[in-house]
Amino acid sequence: MEFSLHANRLSHESGTVQLMEDLEVARQFEGPVSMLGGGNPAHIDAVEQRFREQMQHIANDQTTFARMVGDYDAPKGNSRFITLLADMLNRQFDWGLTPDNIAITNGSQSSFGLIFNLLAGDFPDGNFRPVLLPITPEYVGYADVGIASQPLFEGHRPTIERLPDQMFKYRIDLSSLHIDKRYGAVCVSRPTNPTGNVITDAELDSLSKRCEQHRVPLIIDGAYGLPFPGILFKAAKPRWNTNTVLCLSLSKLGLAGLRTGIVIADTPLIELIRNGNAINALAPSRVGPELIAPLLPNDELLTLCRDHIRPFYETRSAWAIDRVKHHLGHLPIRIHQSEGAIFLWIWFEDLPVTSDTLYRSLAQQGVFVLSGHHFFPGLQDDWRHRHQCIRINFAAPESSLERGLGIIAQTVAALYP
Amino acid sequence: MEFSLHANRLSHESGTVQLMEDLEVARQFEGPVSMLGGGNPAHIDAVEQRFREQMQHIANDQTTFARMVGDYDAPKGNSRFITLLADMLNRQFDWGLTPDNIAITNGSQSSFGLIFNLLAGDFPDGNFRPVLLPITPEYVGYADVGIASQPLFEGHRPTIERLPDQMFKYRIDLSSLHIDKRYGAVCVSRPTNPTGNVITDAELDSLSKRCEQHRVPLIIDGAYGLPFPGILFKAAKPRWNTNTVLCLSLSKLGLAGLRTGIVIADTPLIELIRNGNAINALAPSRVGPELIAPLLPNDELLTLCRDHIRPFYETRSAWAIDRVKHHLGHLPIRIHQSEGAIFLWIWFEDLPVTSDTLYRSLAQQGVFVLSGHHFFPGLQDDWRHRHQCIRINFAAPESSLERGLGIIAQTVAALYP
């Protein structure tokens, strides 16, 4: 078979593809595996149990089951879920949403593909406008979704704050950041995947005001954040207004298999997402919305997040940091402040090899992490730092983490002179 | 918000978008509605009951449920489902498939978006190669998926065979059909959506040989066809070889809400679909594959199709034809031979208005059909016939069909002089 030029976009060079391939390599690895790559959420018993009861209820009810599996949902997504979600968000945050502000997609990655290509790229006035990422490291999944002829992202280098106890924190370098009409949109994940950074309310205020001033939409990727799943270990406020595009997901509640993304935005963008859903997939999957809708009217979803999901990951994060320090503390490492999400971001300062080489060496030993170099989409300079970090997923079972960290320690210790 | 040029592709002019919008208009219509548009499958009790038992089983099993909802599937789709499906197809048809020949997508529409843009469009040699549709009317959903700069489809006009009893049948005009390297791919739905035509084994043999001769891939859209859901009312053979791309779906089994598509093709295309899944959606939904996998090893899925799904639609088709003739038989209409799928295609010869005008008039009365003019993607000539047909979905409840046909009869009778 011969393939069109479009095939180049789907090549093995794609970061997303490489990372997803790793999942398969890990599955087929002979010998013990520590899967610390990927973004799979943990299985949290109390939460999973509640979802399972809900699915039992659906499976025991002929009418509800028939509707969930047998009928196409609306291309904009499940009307009942959307109405209940708008009600819940208005009740909690007084955002003044109507159902016309919400669309469902087949997961956040699908949301990003639609949103980035609609808000950035080639414009009717002849200009090309990229998406500005005010702070990199930033989520690898953004990098490949662009269908325009030019690179869709422009990454901005952060400042690094060195903290006691081998910790550090990135901050948006607001002094060198210029937001204006050159950009189609500005995007931040909050908490940040891969670093676990939570950009502060003050940073977000500054970004938001600059965006509004120049009428550049601000995309907030809340896949791990607010208001659900709420995997944040410090106080932070959720934020939405008509200049904000808030991307949420059911995945990190523990429902990654269902592929349900949520976009909250001004009506014209929601209409285009609806059209995109129709053309790309007729309609999104109906399972996630039908499963979760009953947990919205009484805020049970938020209660699950507050009582089970956040505490689980906060405890796990502290444990993982302790274990990293135990295994790697004698090496010149720093760990990014863990303020949210499900990852530790470890910086091996002056690492004698690239993080990609380290990643390959670890993979051969059955320890799968992610090399940090994937997480700098659109950053043009040759900052050495980008080749000195790895991301590990601390949602993995503790025994797997413990074993993996031991092997990382041995491997890295042998690399430093 | 300002939008990029990409937004034009997702505009209201899109046929798919218009049709999906109708579903919402119908939902909000005040007064009784006959929803005979759209492609929603019927709710068949015995089949739905079996699926529901299977979901109860999953919901009652902690491990299986946790895996289905909580874990990302592989970007190529569920390994276990794919292996069992390859085994089943080899057992039935001796196609020599390996798991590397099968990928899962978020529904057939997602499959088409990937496949058409990979096999057609702009090629490295500088040529633009469209997809040839050897027989139009053809599925409306194809029309909008192209991302290339030029129209992706070239439609071919069929011959019309007038049959007794106000019936007719389209045939591929093989004498005027030239397949060669100008085309990136050739595509047929079998049975055809919207007409219910099943291109014959002889027609398919001819297409297949011509395609192989010029190494042009032949895409067979089997969403309603073989080997499942098997909604065919005459004998026909399923077909696959390495030059064939067979697109299947779980939707018309009665699982449209789950969004599971299946592509069976040569390995290089499957690898690109895997990459496309990773970039577009990380992974497809896990629900459909987990639900249906246990029905593959013992051929239970095929038994359900043979014993329940095909008989239901065959009986319903005969009934619907009888009712159409009862209501409309006094008018100069013809019905396309109903050989498969879930639609009747009615031709109002010399209709004094366009089918689109008729559609609008019916919609105002709460009767939603599809105007036939949407179903001629890439047909360049101004054939009057394309404005003289409507598609009705006979999976709708009988009372709804009966009422709708009565209103269609009154409306059309008033139009003819």
Coordinates of N, CA, C and O in Angstrom, one line a residue, chain A residues 1-7 9-12 14 16-17 20-21 24 27 39-40 43 48 51-52 55-56 59-60 62 65-66 68-72 74-75 106 109-110 117-120 122-124 129 139 144 147 181 242 245 251-252 254-259 268-269 272 274-275 278-287, chain B residues 1-7 9-12 14 16-17 20-21 24 27 39-40 43 48 51-52 55-56 59-60 62 65-66 68-72 74-75 106 109-110 117-120 122-124 129 139 144 147 181 242 245 251-252 254-259 268-269 272 274-276 278-287:
Chain A
M1 N 0.8 -1.2 0.0 CA 0.0 0.0 0.0 C 0.9 1.3 0.0 O 1.9 1.3 0.7
E2 N 0.4 2.2 -0.8 CA 1.1 3.5 -0.7 C 0.2 4.5 0.1 O -1.0 4.4 0.2
F3 N 0.9 5.4 0.8 CA 0.2 6.3 1.7 C 0.4 7.7 1.3 O 1.4 8.1 0.8
S4 N -0.6 8.5 1.6 CA -0.6 10.0 1.3 C 0.4 10.7 2.3 O 0.9 10.1 3.2
L5 N 0.6 11.9 2.0 CA 1.5 12.7 2.9 C 1.0 12.8 4.3 O 1.8 13.0 5.2
H6 N -0.3 12.6 4.5 CA -0.9 12.6 5.8 C -0.2 11.6 6.7 O -0.2 11.7 7.9
A7 N 0.2 10.5 6.1 CA 0.8 9.4 6.9 C 2.0 9.9 7.7 O 2.3 9.4 8.7
R9 N 2.4 12.5 9.3 CA 1.9 13.1 10.6 C 1.7 11.9 11.6 O 1.8 12.2 12.8
L10 N 1.4 10.7 11.1 CA 1.2 9.6 12.1 C 2.4 8.7 12.2 O 2.2 7.5 12.4
S11 N 3.5 9.2 12.0 CA 4.7 8.4 11.9 C 5.2 8.0 13.3 O 4.7 8.5 14.3
H12 N 6.2 7.2 13.4 CA 6.8 6.7 14.6 C 7.6 7.8 15.3 O 7.9 7.6 16.5
S14 N 6.4 10.6 16.2 CA 5.5 11.3 17.2 C 5.8 10.9 18.6 O 5.9 9.7 18.9
T16 N 3.8 11.1 21.2 CA 2.6 10.4 21.7 C 2.7 8.9 21.3 O 2.4 8.0 22.1
V17 N 3.0 8.7 20.0 CA 3.0 7.3 19.5 C 4.1 6.6 20.2 O 3.9 5.4 20.7
M20 N 3.0 5.6 23.7 CA 1.9 4.6 23.7 C 2.5 3.3 23.3 O 2.1 2.2 23.8
E21 N 3.5 3.3 22.4 CA 4.2 2.0 22.0 C 4.8 1.4 23.3 O 4.8 0.2 23.4
E24 N 2.9 -1.1 25.1 CA 2.9 -2.4 24.5 C 4.2 -3.2 24.7 O 4.2 -4.4 25.0
R27 N 4.2 -4.5 28.1 CA 3.3 -5.6 28.3 C 4.0 -6.9 27.8 O 3.7 -8.0 28.4
G39 N 0.1 7.3 31.7 CA -0.6 8.2 32.6 C -1.8 7.4 33.3 O -2.8 8.1 33.6
N40 N -1.7 6.1 33.4 CA -2.9 5.4 33.9 C -3.1 5.8 35.4 O -2.2 5.8 36.2
H43 N -6.1 2.4 40.8 CA -7.4 1.8 41.1 C -7.6 2.0 42.6 O -7.0 1.4 43.5
E48 N -13.8 3.0 42.9 CA -14.1 2.0 41.9 C -15.4 1.2 42.4 O -16.2 0.9 41.5
F51 N -18.4 3.3 41.5 CA -18.7 3.3 40.1 C -19.3 1.9 39.7 O -20.1 1.8 38.8
R52 N -18.8 0.9 40.3 CA -19.2 -0.5 40.0 C -20.7 -0.6 40.4 O -21.5 -1.2 39.7
M55 N -22.7 0.9 37.8 CA -22.8 0.1 36.6 C -23.8 -1.1 36.8 O -24.5 -1.4 35.9
Q56 N -23.7 -1.6 38.0 CA -24.7 -2.7 38.3 C -26.1 -2.2 38.2 O -27.0 -2.8 37.7
A59 N -27.0 -1.9 34.6 CA -27.1 -3.2 34.0 C -28.4 -3.9 34.4 O -28.9 -4.8 33.7
N60 N -28.8 -3.6 35.6 CA -30.1 -4.2 36.1 C -31.3 -3.5 35.7 O -32.4 -4.0 35.9
Q62 N -33.4 -2.3 32.5 CA -33.5 -2.6 31.1 C -33.5 -1.3 30.3 O -32.8 -1.1 29.3
F65 N -30.1 0.7 30.5 CA -29.0 0.0 29.8 C -29.2 0.1 28.3 O -28.3 0.4 27.5
A66 N -30.5 -0.1 27.9 CA -30.8 0.0 26.4 C -30.4 1.4 25.8 O -29.8 1.5 24.8
M68 N -28.1 3.5 27.1 CA -26.7 3.7 27.2 C -25.9 3.0 26.1 O -25.0 3.6 25.4
V69 N -26.3 1.7 25.8 CA -25.5 1.0 24.8 C -26.1 1.1 23.4 O -25.4 1.1 22.4
G70 N -27.4 1.3 23.3 CA -28.1 1.1 22.0 C -28.3 2.4 21.2 O -28.6 2.3 20.0
D71 N -28.3 3.6 21.9 CA -28.7 4.8 21.2 C -27.5 5.7 21.0 O -26.8 6.0 22.0
Y72 N -27.3 6.3 19.8 CA -26.3 7.3 19.6 C -26.7 8.5 20.5 O -27.8 8.9 20.7
A74 N -26.3 12.6 21.4 CA -26.2 13.8 20.6 C -24.7 14.1 20.2 O -23.9 13.7 21.0
P75 N -24.4 14.7 19.1 CA -23.0 14.9 18.7 C -22.4 15.9 19.8 O -21.1 15.8 19.9
N106 N -14.6 12.4 23.0 CA -14.0 11.1 23.3 C -12.7 11.2 24.0 O -11.7 10.6 23.6
Q109 N -7.7 14.1 24.8 CA -6.9 14.2 23.6 C -7.7 14.6 22.4 O -7.3 15.4 21.6
S110 N -8.9 14.1 22.3 CA -9.8 14.5 21.2 C -10.2 16.0 21.4 O -10.3 16.7 20.4
N117 N -6.7 23.2 16.9 CA -6.7 23.5 15.5 C -7.8 24.5 15.1 O -7.8 25.1 14.1
L118 N -8.8 24.7 16.0 CA -9.8 25.7 15.8 C -9.3 27.1 16.2 O -9.6 28.1 15.6
L119 N -8.5 27.2 17.3 CA -8.1 28.4 17.9 C -6.8 28.9 17.4 O -6.4 30.1 17.5
A120 N -6.0 28.0 16.8 CA -4.7 28.3 16.3 C -4.5 27.8 14.9 O -5.3 27.0 14.4
D122 N -3.7 28.6 10.7 CA -3.9 29.6 9.7 C -5.2 30.3 9.8 O -6.3 29.7 9.8
F123 N -5.2 31.6 9.8 CA -6.4 32.4 10.0 C -6.8 33.1 8.7 O -6.0 33.3 7.8
P124 N -8.1 33.5 8.7 CA -8.6 34.1 7.4 C -7.8 35.4 7.0 O -7.8 35.8 5.9
R129 N -1.1 31.8 13.6 CA -1.1 32.1 15.0 C -0.9 30.8 15.8 O -1.7 29.9 15.7
Y139 N 2.5 19.2 28.7 CA 2.0 17.9 28.4 C 2.4 17.5 26.9 O 2.1 18.2 26.0
D144 N 1.5 16.7 19.0 CA 1.2 16.1 17.7 C -0.1 16.4 17.1 O -0.4 15.9 16.0
I147 N -2.6 20.1 12.7 CA -2.8 19.7 11.3 C -2.3 20.8 10.4 O -2.3 20.7 9.2
K181 N -1.8 39.5 20.2 CA -2.6 38.9 19.2 C -1.9 38.0 18.2 O -2.5 37.4 17.3
T242 N -15.9 33.6 29.9 CA -16.1 33.3 28.5 C -14.9 33.3 27.7 O -14.9 32.9 26.5
V245 N -11.2 28.4 28.1 CA -11.7 27.1 27.6 C -11.1 26.1 28.7 O -9.9 25.8 28.8
S251 N -11.2 10.6 33.0 CA -10.1 9.6 33.1 C -9.5 9.5 34.4 O -9.4 8.4 34.9
K252 N -9.1 10.6 35.0 CA -8.3 10.5 36.2 C -9.1 10.3 37.5 O -8.6 10.2 38.6
G254 N -10.5 7.6 37.5 CA -10.3 6.1 37.5 C -11.1 5.6 36.4 O -11.5 4.4 36.4
L255 N -11.5 6.4 35.3 CA -12.3 5.9 34.2 C -11.6 6.1 32.9 O -12.3 6.5 31.9
A256 N -10.3 5.8 32.8 CA -9.6 6.1 31.6 C -10.1 5.2 30.5 O -9.9 5.6 29.3
G257 N -10.6 4.0 30.8 CA -11.1 3.1 29.7 C -12.3 3.6 29.0 O -12.6 3.2 27.9
L258 N -13.0 4.6 29.6 CA -14.3 5.0 29.0 C -14.2 6.1 27.9 O -15.0 6.4 27.1
R259 N -13.0 6.9 28.0 CA -12.8 7.9 27.0 C -13.8 9.0 27.0 O -14.5 9.2 26.0
P268 N -19.8 29.7 20.7 CA -19.4 29.4 19.4 C -18.4 28.3 19.3 O -18.4 27.5 18.3
L269 N -17.5 28.2 20.3 CA -16.5 27.1 20.2 C -17.2 25.7 20.5 O -16.9 24.7 19.8
L272 N -18.7 24.4 17.4 CA -17.7 23.8 16.5 C -17.3 22.5 17.0 O -17.0 21.6 16.2
R274 N -19.1 20.4 18.7 CA -20.3 19.5 18.3 C -20.1 19.1 16.8 O -20.2 17.9 16.5
N275 N -19.9 20.0 15.9 CA -19.7 19.7 14.5 C -18.5 18.8 14.3 O -18.6 17.8 13.5
A278 N -19.5 15.3 15.2 CA -20.3 14.7 14.2 C -19.4 14.2 13.1 O -19.6 13.0 12.6
I279 N -18.5 15.0 12.6 CA -17.7 14.6 11.4 C -16.7 13.6 11.8 O -16.4 12.7 11.0
N280 N -16.1 13.7 13.0 CA -15.0 12.8 13.4 C -15.5 11.5 13.9 O -14.8 10.5 13.9
A281 N -16.7 11.5 14.5 CA -17.1 10.3 15.3 C -18.6 10.1 15.4 O -19.1 9.3 16.2
L282 N -19.4 10.9 14.7 CA -20.9 11.0 14.8 C -21.3 11.5 16.1 O -22.0 12.5 16.2
A283 N -20.8 10.8 17.2 CA -21.2 11.2 18.6 C -20.1 10.7 19.5 O -19.5 9.7 19.2
P284 N -19.9 11.2 20.7 CA -19.0 10.6 21.7 C -19.7 9.4 22.3 O -20.9 9.2 22.3
S285 N -18.9 8.6 23.0 CA -19.4 7.5 23.7 C -20.3 7.9 24.8 O -20.2 9.0 25.4
R286 N -21.4 7.1 25.0 CA -22.4 7.5 26.0 C -22.2 6.9 27.4 O -22.9 7.2 28.3
V287 N -21.2 6.0 27.5 CA -21.0 5.3 28.7 C -20.6 6.2 29.9 O -21.3 6.1 31.0
Chain B
M1 N -14.6 35.1 20.2 CA -13.5 34.3 19.7 C -13.3 34.3 18.2 O -14.3 34.3 17.5
E2 N -12.1 34.3 17.8 CA -11.8 34.1 16.4 C -11.4 32.7 16.1 O -10.7 32.1 16.9
F3 N -11.7 32.2 14.9 CA -11.4 30.8 14.6 C -10.5 30.7 13.4 O -10.6 31.6 12.5
S4 N -9.7 29.7 13.3 CA -8.8 29.5 12.2 C -9.6 29.0 11.0 O -10.8 28.7 11.1
L5 N -8.9 28.9 9.9 CA -9.5 28.4 8.6 C -10.1 27.0 8.8 O -11.0 26.6 8.1
H6 N -9.5 26.3 9.7 CA -10.0 24.9 10.0 C -11.5 24.9 10.4 O -12.2 23.9 10.1
A7 N -11.9 26.0 11.0 CA -13.3 26.0 11.4 C -14.3 25.9 10.2 O -15.4 25.4 10.4
R9 N -14.1 23.9 7.9 CA -14.4 22.5 7.6 C -15.5 21.9 8.5 O -16.2 21.0 8.2
L10 N -15.7 22.6 9.7 CA -16.6 22.1 10.7 C -17.9 23.0 10.7 O -18.6 23.1 11.7
S11 N -18.2 23.5 9.5 CA -19.3 24.5 9.4 C -20.7 23.8 9.3 O -20.8 22.6 9.2
H12 N -21.7 24.6 9.4 CA -23.1 24.0 9.3 C -23.4 23.5 7.9 O -24.4 22.8 7.7
S14 N -21.8 21.2 6.4 CA -21.5 19.8 6.3 C -22.8 19.0 6.4 O -23.7 19.2 7.2
T16 N -23.1 15.8 7.3 CA -23.1 15.0 8.5 C -23.6 15.9 9.7 O -24.4 15.5 10.5
V17 N -23.1 17.1 9.7 CA -23.6 18.0 10.8 C -25.1 18.3 10.7 O -25.8 18.2 11.7
M20 N -27.0 15.3 11.9 CA -26.9 15.1 13.3 C -27.7 16.2 14.1 O -28.3 16.0 15.1
E21 N -27.7 17.4 13.5 CA -28.5 18.5 14.1 C -30.0 18.1 14.1 O -30.7 18.4 15.0
E24 N -31.3 16.5 17.1 CA -31.6 17.4 18.2 C -32.9 18.2 17.9 O -33.7 18.4 18.8
R27 N -35.7 16.0 18.8 CA -35.9 15.8 20.2 C -36.7 17.0 20.8 O -37.4 16.8 21.8
G39 N -29.4 7.0 11.9 CA -29.1 5.6 11.6 C -29.2 4.7 12.8 O -28.5 3.7 12.9
N40 N -30.0 5.2 13.8 CA -30.0 4.4 15.0 C -30.6 3.0 14.8 O -31.6 2.9 14.1
H43 N -34.0 -1.6 18.9 CA -33.7 -2.4 20.2 C -34.4 -3.7 20.0 O -35.6 -3.9 20.0
E48 N -30.4 -7.5 23.1 CA -30.1 -6.6 24.2 C -30.1 -7.3 25.5 O -29.2 -7.0 26.3
F51 N -26.7 -8.9 25.8 CA -25.6 -7.9 26.1 C -25.7 -7.4 27.6 O -24.8 -7.2 28.2
R52 N -27.0 -7.3 28.0 CA -27.2 -6.9 29.4 C -26.7 -7.9 30.4 O -26.0 -7.5 31.4
M55 N -23.0 -7.4 30.6 CA -22.7 -6.2 31.4 C -22.9 -6.5 32.9 O -22.1 -6.1 33.7
Q56 N -23.9 -7.2 33.2 CA -24.1 -7.6 34.6 C -22.9 -8.4 35.1 O -22.4 -8.2 36.2
A59 N -20.1 -6.1 35.7 CA -20.3 -5.2 36.8 C -20.2 -6.0 38.1 O -19.9 -5.4 39.2
N60 N -20.4 -7.3 38.1 CA -20.4 -8.1 39.3 C -19.0 -8.7 39.5 O -18.7 -9.3 40.6
Q62 N -15.2 -7.7 40.1 CA -14.4 -6.5 40.4 C -13.2 -6.4 39.5 O -12.9 -5.3 39.0
F65 N -14.3 -5.4 35.8 CA -14.9 -4.1 35.8 C -13.7 -3.1 35.9 O -13.7 -2.1 35.2
A66 N -12.8 -3.3 36.9 CA -11.7 -2.4 37.1 C -10.9 -2.2 35.8 O -10.5 -1.1 35.5
M68 N -12.0 -2.7 32.7 CA -12.7 -2.1 31.6 C -12.8 -0.6 31.7 O -12.6 0.1 30.8
V69 N -13.1 -0.2 33.0 CA -13.3 1.3 33.1 C -12.0 2.0 33.5 O -11.9 3.2 33.1
G70 N -11.1 1.3 34.2 CA -10.0 2.0 34.8 C -8.7 2.1 34.0 O -7.9 3.0 34.3
D71 N -8.5 1.2 33.1 CA -7.2 1.2 32.4 C -7.3 1.6 30.9 O -8.2 1.1 30.2
Y72 N -6.4 2.4 30.5 CA -6.3 2.7 29.1 C -6.1 1.5 28.3 O -5.3 0.6 28.7
A74 N -4.8 -0.5 24.8 CA -3.7 -0.2 23.8 C -4.2 0.7 22.7 O -5.4 0.7 22.4
P75 N -3.3 1.6 22.2 CA -3.8 2.5 21.1 C -4.3 1.7 19.9 O -5.2 2.2 19.2
N106 N -12.7 4.4 17.6 CA -13.9 4.9 18.2 C -15.1 5.0 17.3 O -15.7 6.1 17.2
Q109 N -17.0 6.0 11.9 CA -16.7 7.3 11.3 C -15.3 7.7 11.6 O -14.6 8.3 10.8
S110 N -14.7 7.3 12.8 CA -13.3 7.5 13.1 C -12.4 6.7 12.2 O -11.4 7.2 11.7
N117 N -8.0 9.5 4.6 CA -6.9 10.5 4.5 C -5.5 9.9 4.4 O -4.6 10.5 4.0
L118 N -5.4 8.6 4.8 CA -4.1 7.9 4.6 C -4.0 7.4 3.2 O -2.9 7.3 2.7
L119 N -5.1 6.9 2.6 CA -5.0 6.2 1.3 C -5.3 7.2 0.2 O -5.0 6.8 -1.0
A120 N -5.8 8.3 0.5 CA -6.1 9.3 -0.6 C -5.6 10.7 -0.2 O -5.3 10.9 1.0
D122 N -3.1 14.1 -1.0 CA -1.8 14.5 -1.6 C -0.7 13.4 -1.4 O -0.5 13.0 -0.2
F123 N -0.1 13.0 -2.5 CA 0.9 11.9 -2.3 C 2.3 12.5 -2.5 O 2.5 13.5 -3.1
P124 N 3.3 11.7 -2.0 CA 4.7 12.2 -2.1 C 5.2 12.4 -3.6 O 6.0 13.3 -3.8
R129 N -4.7 12.1 -5.3 CA -5.5 10.9 -5.7 C -6.8 10.8 -4.8 O -6.7 10.7 -3.6
Y139 N -22.8 6.4 1.3 CA -22.9 6.9 2.7 C -22.5 8.4 2.8 O -21.4 8.8 2.5
D144 N -17.5 14.4 4.5 CA -16.8 15.5 5.2 C -15.5 15.2 5.8 O -14.9 16.0 6.5
I147 N -9.4 16.0 4.8 CA -8.6 17.1 5.3 C -7.7 17.7 4.2 O -7.1 18.7 4.4
K181 N -4.5 3.9 -11.4 CA -3.6 4.4 -10.4 C -3.9 5.9 -10.1 O -3.3 6.5 -9.2
T242 N -5.3 -9.0 1.4 CA -4.4 -7.9 1.9 C -4.6 -6.6 1.1 O -4.1 -5.6 1.5
V245 N -9.5 -3.4 2.6 CA -9.7 -2.8 4.0 C -11.1 -3.0 4.4 O -12.0 -2.3 3.8
S251 N -21.8 -1.0 16.2 CA -23.0 -0.2 16.3 C -24.3 -0.9 16.0 O -25.3 -0.8 16.7
K252 N -24.3 -1.5 14.8 CA -25.6 -2.0 14.3 C -26.0 -3.4 14.9 O -27.0 -3.9 14.5
G254 N -26.6 -3.1 17.8 CA -27.5 -2.5 18.8 C -26.6 -1.9 19.9 O -27.0 -1.7 21.0
L255 N -25.3 -1.5 19.5 CA -24.4 -1.0 20.5 C -23.8 0.4 20.0 O -22.6 0.7 20.1
A256 N -24.7 1.2 19.4 CA -24.3 2.5 18.8 C -23.7 3.4 19.9 O -22.9 4.3 19.6
G257 N -24.2 3.3 21.1 CA -23.7 4.2 22.2 C -22.3 3.9 22.6 O -21.7 4.8 23.3
L258 N -21.7 2.8 22.3 CA -20.4 2.4 22.7 C -19.3 2.9 21.9 O -18.1 3.0 22.3
R259 N -19.6 3.2 20.6 CA -18.6 3.8 19.6 C -17.4 2.8 19.5 O -16.3 3.2 19.8
P268 N 0.7 -2.5 7.5 CA 1.2 -1.1 7.5 C 0.1 -0.1 7.7 O 0.3 0.9 8.4
L269 N -1.1 -0.4 7.2 CA -2.2 0.5 7.5 C -2.7 0.4 8.9 O -3.0 1.4 9.6
L272 N -0.5 2.5 11.1 CA -0.9 3.9 11.0 C -2.2 4.3 11.7 O -2.3 5.3 12.3
R274 N -3.2 2.7 14.4 CA -2.8 2.7 15.8 C -2.2 4.1 16.2 O -2.5 4.7 17.2
N275 N -1.3 4.6 15.3 CA -0.7 5.9 15.6 C -1.7 7.0 15.6 O -1.7 7.9 16.4
G276 N -2.6 6.9 14.6 CA -3.7 7.9 14.6 C -4.6 7.8 15.9 O -4.9 8.9 16.4
A278 N -3.5 6.9 18.8 CA -2.7 7.5 19.9 C -2.8 9.0 19.8 O -3.0 9.7 20.8
I279 N -2.6 9.6 18.6 CA -2.5 11.0 18.5 C -3.9 11.7 18.7 O -4.1 12.7 19.3
N280 N -5.0 11.0 18.1 CA -6.3 11.6 18.2 C -7.0 11.3 19.5 O -7.9 12.1 19.8
A281 N -6.7 10.2 20.2 CA -7.5 9.9 21.3 C -6.8 9.0 22.4 O -7.5 8.5 23.2
L282 N -5.5 8.9 22.3 CA -4.7 8.1 23.1 C -5.0 6.6 22.9 O -4.1 5.8 22.6
A283 N -6.3 6.2 23.0 CA -6.7 4.9 22.8 C -8.2 4.9 22.6 O -8.9 5.8 23.0
P284 N -8.7 3.8 21.9 CA -10.2 3.8 21.8 C -10.8 3.3 23.1 O -10.2 2.8 24.0
S285 N -12.2 3.5 23.2 CA -12.9 3.1 24.3 C -12.8 1.6 24.5 O -12.7 0.8 23.6
R286 N -12.7 1.1 25.8 CA -12.5 -0.3 26.1 C -13.8 -1.0 26.3 O -13.8 -2.3 26.4
V287 N -14.9 -0.3 26.3 CA -16.2 -1.0 26.8 C -16.7 -2.0 25.7 O -17.0 -3.1 26.1

